[in-house]
Amino acid sequence: MGRSEVGAMTAAIARYPEVASPVERAHGLTAEGAARALERVGPNELAREQATPRLRLLLRQVSGVMTWLLIAACGIAAAVGEVSDAIAIAVILVVNALLGFIPVSVLETRKLVARALRARRRRQ
């Protein structure tokens, strides 16, 4: 748990006078109080997340047990000469991976755009 999370938890369970004591009601935090808070918990910023690589997003779509069973079934079908079954299973695997990957990829892109918009708004 980071220092800011510990501070937030402490504030969440503290009584109002304890939490409000460093704040002057008419003027907010004093310069000293703000400096102490900055030193104690750091700047008021969200943690930056790295974008998830597209290949990792795609690999997550084929990481389930059922997917691996279908891959094995595809290989077995091909090995015993059931090429049409192997092709059908392979097509199902590809369609399944794409149906899972595309929405996740779009969501990841939207997260990056939203993060950029938030950063731009903060600078203005």
PDB file of C-alpha atoms in Angstrom:
ATOM      1  CA  MET A   1       0.000   0.000   0.000  1.00  0.00           C
ATOM      2  CA  GLY A   2       1.401   3.421  -0.959  1.00  0.00           C
ATOM      3  CA  ARG A   3       1.839   6.283   1.432  1.00  0.00           C
ATOM      4  CA  SER A   4      -1.110   8.194  -0.006  1.00  0.00           C
ATOM      5  CA  GLU A   5      -3.370   5.155   0.458  1.00  0.00           C
ATOM      6  CA  VAL A   6      -2.320   4.869   4.095  1.00  0.00           C
ATOM      7  CA  GLY A   7      -3.037   8.584   4.583  1.00  0.00           C
ATOM      8  CA  ALA A   8      -6.432   8.223   2.936  1.00  0.00           C
ATOM      9  CA  MET A   9      -7.298   5.229   5.112  1.00  0.00           C
ATOM     10  CA  THR A  10      -6.211   7.070   8.234  1.00  0.00           C
ATOM     11  CA  ALA A  11      -8.343  10.061   7.253  1.00  0.00           C
ATOM     12  CA  ALA A  12     -11.274   7.769   6.483  1.00  0.00           C
ATOM     13  CA  ILE A  13     -11.339   6.285   9.977  1.00  0.00           C
ATOM     14  CA  ALA A  14     -10.414   9.452  11.885  1.00  0.00           C
ATOM     15  CA  ARG A  15     -12.940  11.753  13.512  1.00  0.00           C
ATOM     16  CA  TYR A  16     -13.816  15.047  11.806  1.00  0.00           C
ATOM     17  CA  PRO A  17     -11.850  17.390  14.112  1.00  0.00           C
ATOM     18  CA  GLU A  18      -8.695  15.309  13.600  1.00  0.00           C
ATOM     19  CA  VAL A  19      -9.027  15.418   9.825  1.00  0.00           C
ATOM     20  CA  ALA A  20     -10.034  19.081   9.643  1.00  0.00           C
ATOM     21  CA  SER A  21      -7.424  20.354  12.109  1.00  0.00           C
ATOM     22  CA  PRO A  22      -4.789  21.326   9.492  1.00  0.00           C
ATOM     23  CA  VAL A  23      -7.446  23.173   7.468  1.00  0.00           C
ATOM     24  CA  GLU A  24      -8.548  26.712   8.202  1.00  0.00           C
ATOM     25  CA  ARG A  25     -12.202  26.740   7.265  1.00  0.00           C
ATOM     26  CA  ALA A  26     -12.155  30.206   5.701  1.00  0.00           C
ATOM     27  CA  HIS A  27      -8.933  29.769   3.713  1.00  0.00           C
ATOM     28  CA  GLY A  28      -8.307  26.041   3.269  1.00  0.00           C
ATOM     29  CA  LEU A  29      -4.898  24.545   3.946  1.00  0.00           C
ATOM     30  CA  THR A  30      -2.185  26.798   5.259  1.00  0.00           C
ATOM     31  CA  ALA A  31       1.060  26.934   3.290  1.00  0.00           C
ATOM     32  CA  GLU A  32       2.720  24.947   6.065  1.00  0.00           C
ATOM     33  CA  GLY A  33      -0.067  22.360   6.070  1.00  0.00           C
ATOM     34  CA  ALA A  34       0.125  22.009   2.292  1.00  0.00           C
ATOM     35  CA  ALA A  35       3.912  21.618   2.431  1.00  0.00           C
ATOM     36  CA  ARG A  36       3.608  18.941   5.132  1.00  0.00           C
ATOM     37  CA  ALA A  37       0.928  17.109   3.156  1.00  0.00           C
ATOM     38  CA  LEU A  38       3.026  17.270  -0.013  1.00  0.00           C
ATOM     39  CA  GLU A  39       6.042  15.918   1.847  1.00  0.00           C
ATOM     40  CA  ARG A  40       4.043  13.218   3.629  1.00  0.00           C
ATOM     41  CA  VAL A  41       1.891  11.836   0.796  1.00  0.00           C
ATOM     42  CA  GLY A  42       3.363  13.302  -2.385  1.00  0.00           C
ATOM     43  CA  PRO A  43       1.683  15.247  -5.188  1.00  0.00           C
ATOM     44  CA  ASN A  44      -2.026  14.891  -5.908  1.00  0.00           C
ATOM     45  CA  GLU A  45      -1.666  12.853  -9.094  1.00  0.00           C
ATOM     46  CA  LEU A  46      -3.099   9.623 -10.376  1.00  0.00           C
ATOM     47  CA  ALA A  47      -0.651   6.782 -10.860  1.00  0.00           C
ATOM     48  CA  ARG A  48       0.310   6.471 -14.508  1.00  0.00           C
ATOM     49  CA  GLU A  49      -0.584   3.180 -16.116  1.00  0.00           C
ATOM     50  CA  GLN A  50       1.391   1.866 -19.026  1.00  0.00           C
ATOM     51  CA  ALA A  51      -0.554   0.910 -22.135  1.00  0.00           C
ATOM     52  CA  THR A  52      -0.983  -2.839 -22.455  1.00  0.00           C
ATOM     53  CA  PRO A  53       0.740  -4.113 -25.618  1.00  0.00           C
ATOM     54  CA  ARG A  54      -1.686  -5.403 -28.264  1.00  0.00           C
ATOM     55  CA  LEU A  55       0.087  -8.762 -28.426  1.00  0.00           C
ATOM     56  CA  ARG A  56      -0.472  -9.270 -24.696  1.00  0.00           C
ATOM     57  CA  LEU A  57      -4.171  -8.411 -25.139  1.00  0.00           C
ATOM     58  CA  LEU A  58      -4.402 -10.992 -27.917  1.00  0.00           C
ATOM     59  CA  LEU A  59      -2.555 -13.650 -25.908  1.00  0.00           C
ATOM     60  CA  ARG A  60      -4.975 -13.136 -23.017  1.00  0.00           C
ATOM     61  CA  GLN A  61      -7.754 -14.227 -25.354  1.00  0.00           C
ATOM     62  CA  VAL A  62      -6.143 -17.644 -25.852  1.00  0.00           C
ATOM     63  CA  SER A  63      -5.035 -18.229 -22.277  1.00  0.00           C
ATOM     64  CA  GLY A  64      -8.120 -20.074 -21.064  1.00  0.00           C
ATOM     65  CA  VAL A  65      -8.331 -23.815 -20.448  1.00  0.00           C
ATOM     66  CA  MET A  66     -11.146 -24.282 -22.963  1.00  0.00           C
ATOM     67  CA  THR A  67      -9.119 -22.545 -25.660  1.00  0.00           C
ATOM     68  CA  TRP A  68      -6.152 -24.842 -25.031  1.00  0.00           C
ATOM     69  CA  LEU A  69      -8.460 -27.873 -25.182  1.00  0.00           C
ATOM     70  CA  LEU A  70      -9.758 -26.679 -28.551  1.00  0.00           C
ATOM     71  CA  ILE A  71      -6.198 -26.140 -29.793  1.00  0.00           C
ATOM     72  CA  ALA A  72      -5.365 -29.701 -28.721  1.00  0.00           C
ATOM     73  CA  ALA A  73      -8.536 -30.988 -30.412  1.00  0.00           C
ATOM     74  CA  CYS A  74      -7.566 -29.129 -33.577  1.00  0.00           C
ATOM     75  CA  GLY A  75      -4.112 -30.724 -33.535  1.00  0.00           C
ATOM     76  CA  ILE A  76      -5.504 -34.196 -32.861  1.00  0.00           C
ATOM     77  CA  ALA A  77      -8.100 -33.824 -35.629  1.00  0.00           C
ATOM     78  CA  ALA A  78      -5.380 -32.777 -38.066  1.00  0.00           C
ATOM     79  CA  ALA A  79      -3.105 -35.633 -36.936  1.00  0.00           C
ATOM     80  CA  VAL A  80      -5.755 -38.311 -37.529  1.00  0.00           C
ATOM     81  CA  GLY A  81      -6.674 -36.931 -40.945  1.00  0.00           C
ATOM     82  CA  GLU A  82      -9.881 -35.076 -40.081  1.00  0.00           C
ATOM     83  CA  VAL A  83      -8.785 -31.941 -41.905  1.00  0.00           C
ATOM     84  CA  SER A  84     -12.285 -30.478 -42.212  1.00  0.00           C
ATOM     85  CA  ASP A  85     -12.796 -30.792 -38.439  1.00  0.00           C
ATOM     86  CA  ALA A  86      -9.386 -29.250 -37.772  1.00  0.00           C
ATOM     87  CA  ILE A  87     -10.202 -26.316 -40.067  1.00  0.00           C
ATOM     88  CA  ALA A  88     -13.606 -25.808 -38.421  1.00  0.00           C
ATOM     89  CA  ILE A  89     -12.042 -25.793 -34.945  1.00  0.00           C
ATOM     90  CA  ALA A  90      -9.290 -23.407 -36.107  1.00  0.00           C
ATOM     91  CA  VAL A  91     -11.877 -21.017 -37.575  1.00  0.00           C
ATOM     92  CA  ILE A  92     -13.830 -21.096 -34.307  1.00  0.00           C
ATOM     93  CA  LEU A  93     -10.636 -20.355 -32.364  1.00  0.00           C
ATOM     94  CA  VAL A  94      -9.749 -17.390 -34.593  1.00  0.00           C
ATOM     95  CA  VAL A  95     -13.273 -15.935 -34.479  1.00  0.00           C
ATOM     96  CA  ASN A  96     -13.386 -16.379 -30.704  1.00  0.00           C
ATOM     97  CA  ALA A  97     -10.016 -14.659 -30.260  1.00  0.00           C
ATOM     98  CA  LEU A  98     -11.055 -11.747 -32.489  1.00  0.00           C
ATOM     99  CA  LEU A  99     -14.423 -11.339 -30.764  1.00  0.00           C
ATOM    100  CA  GLY A 100     -12.595 -11.084 -27.453  1.00  0.00           C
ATOM    101  CA  PHE A 101      -9.644  -9.014 -28.665  1.00  0.00           C
ATOM    102  CA  ILE A 102     -11.445  -6.256 -30.578  1.00  0.00           C
ATOM    103  CA  PRO A 103     -13.591  -4.889 -27.695  1.00  0.00           C
ATOM    104  CA  VAL A 104     -10.664  -5.095 -25.265  1.00  0.00           C
ATOM    105  CA  SER A 105      -8.410  -3.307 -27.751  1.00  0.00           C
ATOM    106  CA  VAL A 106     -10.995  -0.567 -28.313  1.00  0.00           C
ATOM    107  CA  LEU A 107     -11.393  -0.155 -24.554  1.00  0.00           C
ATOM    108  CA  GLU A 108      -7.615   0.144 -24.116  1.00  0.00           C
ATOM    109  CA  THR A 109      -7.502   2.853 -26.805  1.00  0.00           C
ATOM    110  CA  ARG A 110     -10.360   4.735 -25.137  1.00  0.00           C
ATOM    111  CA  LYS A 111      -8.556   4.583 -21.793  1.00  0.00           C
ATOM    112  CA  LEU A 112      -5.474   6.162 -23.377  1.00  0.00           C
ATOM    113  CA  VAL A 113      -7.556   8.904 -25.018  1.00  0.00           C
ATOM    114  CA  ALA A 114      -9.413   9.641 -21.768  1.00  0.00           C
ATOM    115  CA  ARG A 115      -6.109   9.833 -19.890  1.00  0.00           C
ATOM    116  CA  ALA A 116      -4.723  12.277 -22.477  1.00  0.00           C
ATOM    117  CA  LEU A 117      -7.852  14.451 -22.249  1.00  0.00           C
ATOM    118  CA  ARG A 118      -7.638  14.530 -18.449  1.00  0.00           C
ATOM    119  CA  ALA A 119      -3.991  15.573 -18.645  1.00  0.00           C
ATOM    120  CA  ARG A 120      -4.816  18.332 -21.149  1.00  0.00           C
ATOM    121  CA  ARG A 121      -7.669  19.629 -18.950  1.00  0.00           C
ATOM    122  CA  ARG A 122      -5.398  19.731 -15.918  1.00  0.00           C
ATOM    123  CA  ARG A 123      -2.862  21.870 -17.780  1.00  0.00           C
ATOM    124  CA  GLN A 124      -5.466  24.431 -18.856  1.00  0.00           C
TER     125      GLN A 124
END
